[in-house]
Amino acid sequence: MEHVFTKTSRFLSYVLRHQPESIGLTLDNEGWADIGMLIKCAAQHGKRLNCALIETIVDTNDKKRFAISADQKRIRAVQGHSTQQVDICYQEKAPPGILYHGTATRFLDSIFKQGLVAGTRHYVHLSADKSTAIILKIESQLMYEQGFKFHQADNGVWLTKTVPVEYMSVI
């Protein structure tokens, strides 16, 4: 059963973060999709979903990637979007003194030349927890004091548009 959950979670990430149009789904500018429409569009593309499965995925996802609206009718990915139709309006928030960013070592040369950039996503993703990101230490308080804006997604992930090289060090 875990394999079904993993495959379904990956499918939801793909359509809710990157390619909703791949199944004919439309997201609003805050990333919300109607759950009934998601189920219908997924079925038309050979993917069986139901409300109970979606709810289980949302409730058990270890990274809390998804949220269901208070009225239980809509679902969204809480961050990580690359689709241009979504522009979630996160509230600006002061970050903790240090944040972390996990990356593969093969990207370090590039990162230390240009800094962390959002690339195809809307934000650079940072974590307050070393166990989820163990490579780069970000001087976030200093950045904030120098005018950089930070936001926090519903699942606790910190977001910012860019992290210049001078605010990073390897752990």
PDB file of C-alpha atoms in Angstrom, residues 2-3 6 12 14 28-29 33 40 42 49 51-53 69 85 93 99 102 120 125 145 148-149 152 154-155 157:
ATOM      1  CA  GLU A   2       2.927   2.350   0.691  1.00  0.00           C
ATOM      2  CA  HIS A   3       3.885   2.121  -2.992  1.00  0.00           C
ATOM      3  CA  THR A   6       4.290   7.201  -2.853  1.00  0.00           C
ATOM      4  CA  LEU A  12      -0.074  15.132  -6.818  1.00  0.00           C
ATOM      5  CA  TYR A  14       3.594  16.919 -10.357  1.00  0.00           C
ATOM      6  CA  ASP A  28      -6.190  29.427  -9.027  1.00  0.00           C
ATOM      7  CA  ASN A  29      -3.468  31.995  -8.339  1.00  0.00           C
ATOM      8  CA  ALA A  33      -7.589  23.015  -7.202  1.00  0.00           C
ATOM      9  CA  LYS A  40     -12.230  13.729 -12.581  1.00  0.00           C
ATOM     10  CA  ALA A  42      -6.935  12.340 -13.080  1.00  0.00           C
ATOM     11  CA  LEU A  49      -8.036   9.007  -7.017  1.00  0.00           C
ATOM     12  CA  CYS A  51     -11.303  11.752  -1.474  1.00  0.00           C
ATOM     13  CA  ALA A  52     -10.157   9.221   1.141  1.00  0.00           C
ATOM     14  CA  LEU A  53      -6.862   8.529  -0.675  1.00  0.00           C
ATOM     15  CA  SER A  69      -8.954  23.957   2.430  1.00  0.00           C
ATOM     16  CA  GLN A  85      -0.385  30.357 -13.043  1.00  0.00           C
ATOM     17  CA  LYS A  93       7.939  37.048   8.185  1.00  0.00           C
ATOM     18  CA  LEU A  99      18.471  28.563   8.001  1.00  0.00           C
ATOM     19  CA  GLY A 102      20.146  20.921   1.227  1.00  0.00           C
ATOM     20  CA  THR A 120      12.227  27.419 -12.426  1.00  0.00           C
ATOM     21  CA  HIS A 125      13.621  26.658  -0.244  1.00  0.00           C
ATOM     22  CA  GLU A 145      18.383  42.972   8.383  1.00  0.00           C
ATOM     23  CA  PHE A 148      15.911  40.550   1.938  1.00  0.00           C
ATOM     24  CA  LYS A 149      12.314  39.322   2.235  1.00  0.00           C
ATOM     25  CA  GLN A 152       7.112  30.795   5.443  1.00  0.00           C
ATOM     26  CA  ASP A 154       2.234  26.331   5.703  1.00  0.00           C
ATOM     27  CA  ASN A 155       4.542  23.322   6.111  1.00  0.00           C
ATOM     28  CA  VAL A 157       9.602  25.719   4.743  1.00  0.00           C
TER      29      VAL A 157
END
